[in-house]
Tab-separated table of N, CA and C in Angstrom:
chain	number	residue	atom	x	y	z
L	30	MET	N	215.549	90.802	129.993
L	30	MET	CA	216.717	91.451	129.355
L	30	MET	C	216.610	91.356	127.900
L	31	GLU	N	216.708	92.465	127.179
L	31	GLU	CA	216.517	92.610	125.833
L	31	GLU	C	217.766	93.036	125.114
L	32	SER	N	218.156	92.403	124.147
L	32	SER	CA	219.410	92.816	123.411
L	32	SER	C	218.982	93.217	121.880
L	33	ILE	N	219.259	94.261	121.520
L	33	ILE	CA	218.960	94.726	120.154
L	33	ILE	C	220.309	94.572	119.190
L	34	ILE	N	220.150	93.956	118.231
L	34	ILE	CA	221.255	93.678	117.282
L	34	ILE	C	220.917	94.283	115.932
L	35	THR	N	221.705	95.301	115.595
L	35	THR	CA	221.550	95.955	114.282
L	35	THR	C	222.827	95.590	113.388
L	36	SER	N	222.508	95.235	112.133
L	36	SER	CA	223.590	94.970	111.219
L	36	SER	C	223.356	95.661	110.023
L	37	ASN	N	224.310	96.139	109.298
L	37	ASN	CA	224.125	96.564	107.931
L	37	ASN	C	224.419	95.454	106.888
L	38	ALA	N	223.446	95.315	105.971
L	38	ALA	CA	223.666	94.246	105.105
L	38	ALA	C	224.824	94.445	104.101
L	39	HIS	N	225.145	95.875	103.940
L	39	HIS	CA	226.216	96.096	102.967
L	39	HIS	C	227.534	96.366	103.698
L	40	HIS	N	228.567	95.641	103.478
L	40	HIS	CA	229.815	95.982	104.119
L	40	HIS	C	230.915	96.245	103.025
L	41	SER	N	231.485	97.393	103.069
L	41	SER	CA	232.443	97.666	102.004
L	41	SER	C	233.908	97.530	102.708
L	42	TYR	N	234.574	96.868	101.715
L	42	TYR	CA	236.082	96.630	102.086
L	42	TYR	C	236.904	97.843	101.565
L	43	SER	N	237.577	98.386	102.704
L	43	SER	CA	238.367	99.477	102.301
L	43	SER	C	239.785	99.117	102.311
L	44	GLY	N	240.199	97.791	102.354
L	44	GLY	CA	241.631	97.466	102.269
L	44	GLY	C	242.217	97.497	103.690
L	45	LEU	N	243.595	96.872	103.627
L	45	LEU	CA	244.146	96.893	105.008
L	45	LEU	C	244.373	98.114	105.511
L	46	LEU	N	244.724	99.136	104.847
L	46	LEU	CA	245.077	100.510	105.370
L	46	LEU	C	243.920	101.394	104.606
L	47	ASN	N	242.968	101.947	105.493
L	47	ASN	CA	241.853	102.750	104.845
L	47	ASN	C	242.454	104.053	104.464
L	48	SER	N	241.700	104.762	103.620
L	48	SER	CA	242.285	105.973	103.181
L	48	SER	C	242.398	107.206	104.280
L	49	ASN	N	241.477	106.999	105.215
L	49	ASN	CA	241.728	107.905	106.373
L	49	ASN	C	243.001	107.727	107.092
L	50	TYR	N	243.359	106.505	107.281
L	50	TYR	CA	244.661	106.047	107.865
L	50	TYR	C	245.834	106.536	106.985
L	51	LYS	N	245.696	106.426	105.636
L	51	LYS	CA	246.745	106.701	104.980
L	51	LYS	C	247.016	108.051	104.902
L	52	SER	N	245.938	108.940	104.809
L	52	SER	CA	245.986	110.314	104.907
L	52	SER	C	246.722	110.897	106.141
L	53	VAL	N	246.508	110.293	107.260
L	53	VAL	CA	247.049	110.773	108.447
L	53	VAL	C	248.392	110.310	108.526
L	54	VAL	N	248.868	109.282	108.040
L	54	VAL	CA	250.334	108.810	108.053
L	54	VAL	C	250.993	109.663	107.175
L	55	LYS	N	250.475	110.083	105.875
L	55	LYS	CA	251.060	110.936	104.974
L	55	LYS	C	251.420	112.254	105.557
L	56	GLN	N	250.332	112.842	106.228
L	56	GLN	CA	250.436	114.140	106.783
L	56	GLN	C	251.515	114.153	107.923
L	57	ASN	N	251.634	113.120	108.730
L	57	ASN	CA	252.561	113.021	109.864
L	57	ASN	C	254.005	112.881	109.155
L	58	PHE	N	254.106	112.130	108.140
L	58	PHE	CA	255.434	111.998	107.347
L	58	PHE	C	255.919	113.369	106.868
L	59	LYS	N	254.904	114.198	106.394
L	59	LYS	CA	255.431	115.530	105.845
L	59	LYS	C	255.601	116.395	107.101
L	60	ASP	N	254.991	116.213	108.250
L	60	ASP	CA	255.282	117.057	109.405
L	60	ASP	C	256.586	116.771	110.123
L	61	LEU	N	257.220	115.746	109.685
L	61	LEU	CA	258.572	115.430	110.561
L	61	LEU	C	259.445	116.522	110.316
L	62	LYS	N	260.290	116.765	111.519
L	62	LYS	CA	261.188	117.794	111.509
L	62	LYS	C	262.244	117.559	110.270
L	63	ASN	N	262.634	118.488	109.544
L	63	ASN	CA	263.577	118.220	108.393
L	63	ASN	C	264.861	118.132	108.946
L	64	ASN	N	265.224	118.744	110.084
L	64	ASN	CA	266.584	118.608	110.509
L	64	ASN	C	266.938	117.386	111.222
L	65	SER	N	266.000	116.484	111.498
L	65	SER	CA	266.450	115.376	112.418
L	65	SER	C	266.959	114.321	111.337
L	66	ILE	N	267.953	113.463	112.008
L	66	ILE	CA	268.573	112.463	111.277
L	66	ILE	C	267.618	111.296	110.915
L	67	PHE	N	266.703	111.065	111.728
L	67	PHE	CA	265.681	110.006	111.377
L	67	PHE	C	264.704	110.426	110.276
L	68	SER	N	264.297	111.717	110.240
L	68	SER	CA	263.366	112.136	109.117
L	68	SER	C	264.149	112.070	107.797
L	69	LEU	N	265.496	112.462	107.783
L	69	LEU	CA	266.263	112.358	106.358
L	69	LEU	C	266.423	110.876	106.089
L	70	LYS	N	266.606	109.980	106.975
L	70	LYS	CA	266.714	108.508	106.616
L	70	LYS	C	265.536	107.957	106.136
L	71	GLN	N	264.370	108.373	106.836
L	71	GLN	CA	263.133	107.921	106.356
L	71	GLN	C	262.668	108.211	105.058
L	72	ARG	N	262.983	109.636	104.684
L	72	ARG	CA	262.714	110.274	103.365
L	72	ARG	C	263.449	109.507	102.244
L	73	LEU	N	264.739	109.283	102.535
L	73	LEU	CA	265.684	108.531	101.574
L	73	LEU	C	265.151	107.172	101.294
L	74	LYS	N	264.845	106.452	102.406
L	74	LYS	CA	264.248	105.138	102.218
L	74	LYS	C	262.874	105.237	101.279
L	75	SER	N	262.187	106.148	101.683
L	75	SER	CA	260.737	106.175	101.070
L	75	SER	C	261.055	106.438	99.450
L	76	ASN	N	261.901	107.323	99.270
L	76	ASN	CA	262.138	107.665	97.874
L	76	ASN	C	262.673	106.478	97.113
L	77	GLU	N	263.439	105.677	97.681
L	77	GLU	CA	264.045	104.497	97.118
L	77	GLU	C	263.080	103.383	96.956
L	78	LEU	N	262.141	103.262	97.854
L	78	LEU	CA	261.261	102.156	97.771
L	78	LEU	C	260.125	102.542	96.728
L	79	GLN	N	259.818	103.849	96.435
L	79	GLN	CA	258.840	104.201	95.583
L	79	GLN	C	259.013	103.953	94.147
L	80	SER	N	260.486	104.179	93.814
L	80	SER	CA	260.784	103.927	92.346
L	80	SER	C	261.381	102.541	92.233
L	81	SER	N	260.934	101.953	91.082
L	81	SER	CA	261.445	100.652	90.757
L	81	SER	C	261.872	100.782	89.307
L	82	SER	N	263.015	100.288	88.964
L	82	SER	CA	263.543	100.424	87.481
L	82	SER	C	262.792	99.188	86.692
L	83	SER	N	262.873	99.450	85.427
L	83	SER	CA	262.145	98.625	84.547
L	83	SER	C	263.079	97.346	84.419
L	84	ILE	N	264.274	97.397	84.528
L	84	ILE	CA	265.291	96.348	84.393
L	84	ILE	C	265.114	95.437	85.474
L	85	GLU	N	264.863	96.072	86.813
L	85	GLU	CA	264.683	95.321	87.984
L	85	GLU	C	263.275	94.447	87.912
L	86	THR	N	262.271	95.127	87.417
L	86	THR	CA	260.987	94.470	87.135
L	86	THR	C	260.936	93.274	86.134
L	87	ALA	N	261.774	93.499	85.077
L	87	ALA	CA	261.980	92.352	83.960
L	87	ALA	C	262.679	91.303	84.547
L	88	LEU	N	263.732	91.552	85.407
L	88	LEU	CA	264.452	90.636	85.942
L	88	LEU	C	263.658	89.534	87.019
L	89	LYS	N	262.795	90.297	87.775
L	89	LYS	CA	261.976	89.607	88.689
L	89	LYS	C	260.927	88.688	87.966
L	90	VAL	N	260.297	89.428	86.777
L	90	VAL	CA	259.477	88.513	86.046
L	90	VAL	C	260.075	87.320	85.365
L	91	ALA	N	261.269	87.463	84.824
L	91	ALA	CA	261.968	86.627	84.257
L	91	ALA	C	262.355	85.308	85.191
L	92	VAL	N	262.763	85.754	86.499
L	92	VAL	CA	263.022	84.642	87.347
L	92	VAL	C	261.791	84.041	87.870
L	93	PHE	N	260.672	84.731	87.895
L	93	PHE	CA	259.454	83.888	88.286
L	93	PHE	C	259.076	82.990	87.189
L	94	LEU	N	259.081	83.462	85.931
L	94	LEU	CA	258.783	82.593	84.853
L	94	LEU	C	259.691	81.349	84.812
L	95	ALA	N	261.006	81.492	85.077
L	95	ALA	CA	261.834	80.415	84.972
L	95	ALA	C	261.543	79.338	86.115
L	96	ALA	N	261.208	79.926	87.447
L	96	ALA	CA	260.926	79.040	88.233
L	96	ALA	C	259.490	78.311	88.041
L	97	LEU	N	258.621	78.938	87.493
L	97	LEU	CA	257.426	78.193	86.953
L	97	LEU	C	257.644	77.221	85.925
L	98	ILE	N	258.514	77.403	84.967
L	98	ILE	CA	258.809	76.481	83.973
L	98	ILE	C	259.547	75.262	84.498
L	99	ILE	N	260.391	75.474	85.503
L	99	ILE	CA	261.292	74.376	86.164
L	99	ILE	C	260.282	73.565	87.125
L	100	ALA	N	259.236	74.265	87.753
L	100	ALA	CA	258.275	73.516	88.721
L	100	ALA	C	257.312	72.677	87.917
L	101	PHE	N	257.007	72.942	86.769
L	101	PHE	CA	256.075	72.270	85.960
L	101	PHE	C	256.561	71.291	84.901
L	102	ASN	N	257.881	71.298	84.718
L	102	ASN	CA	258.503	70.347	83.831
L	102	ASN	C	259.116	69.197	84.331
């Protein structure tokens, strides 16, 4: 009995979600029926999660820095 093992010396990391999967998900998201309640809720959530205000980001950074200062003092 012979077993042949082949392996590629070069492995590329494409991330947790590869680009092919991302494109399929985006296309499915676009193809959702516009009149369903689920699709409306998902689109609203998606738009909310994609935008982040600068004030929100500044507050998160300030809290992180304060926690760091407290932890190391």
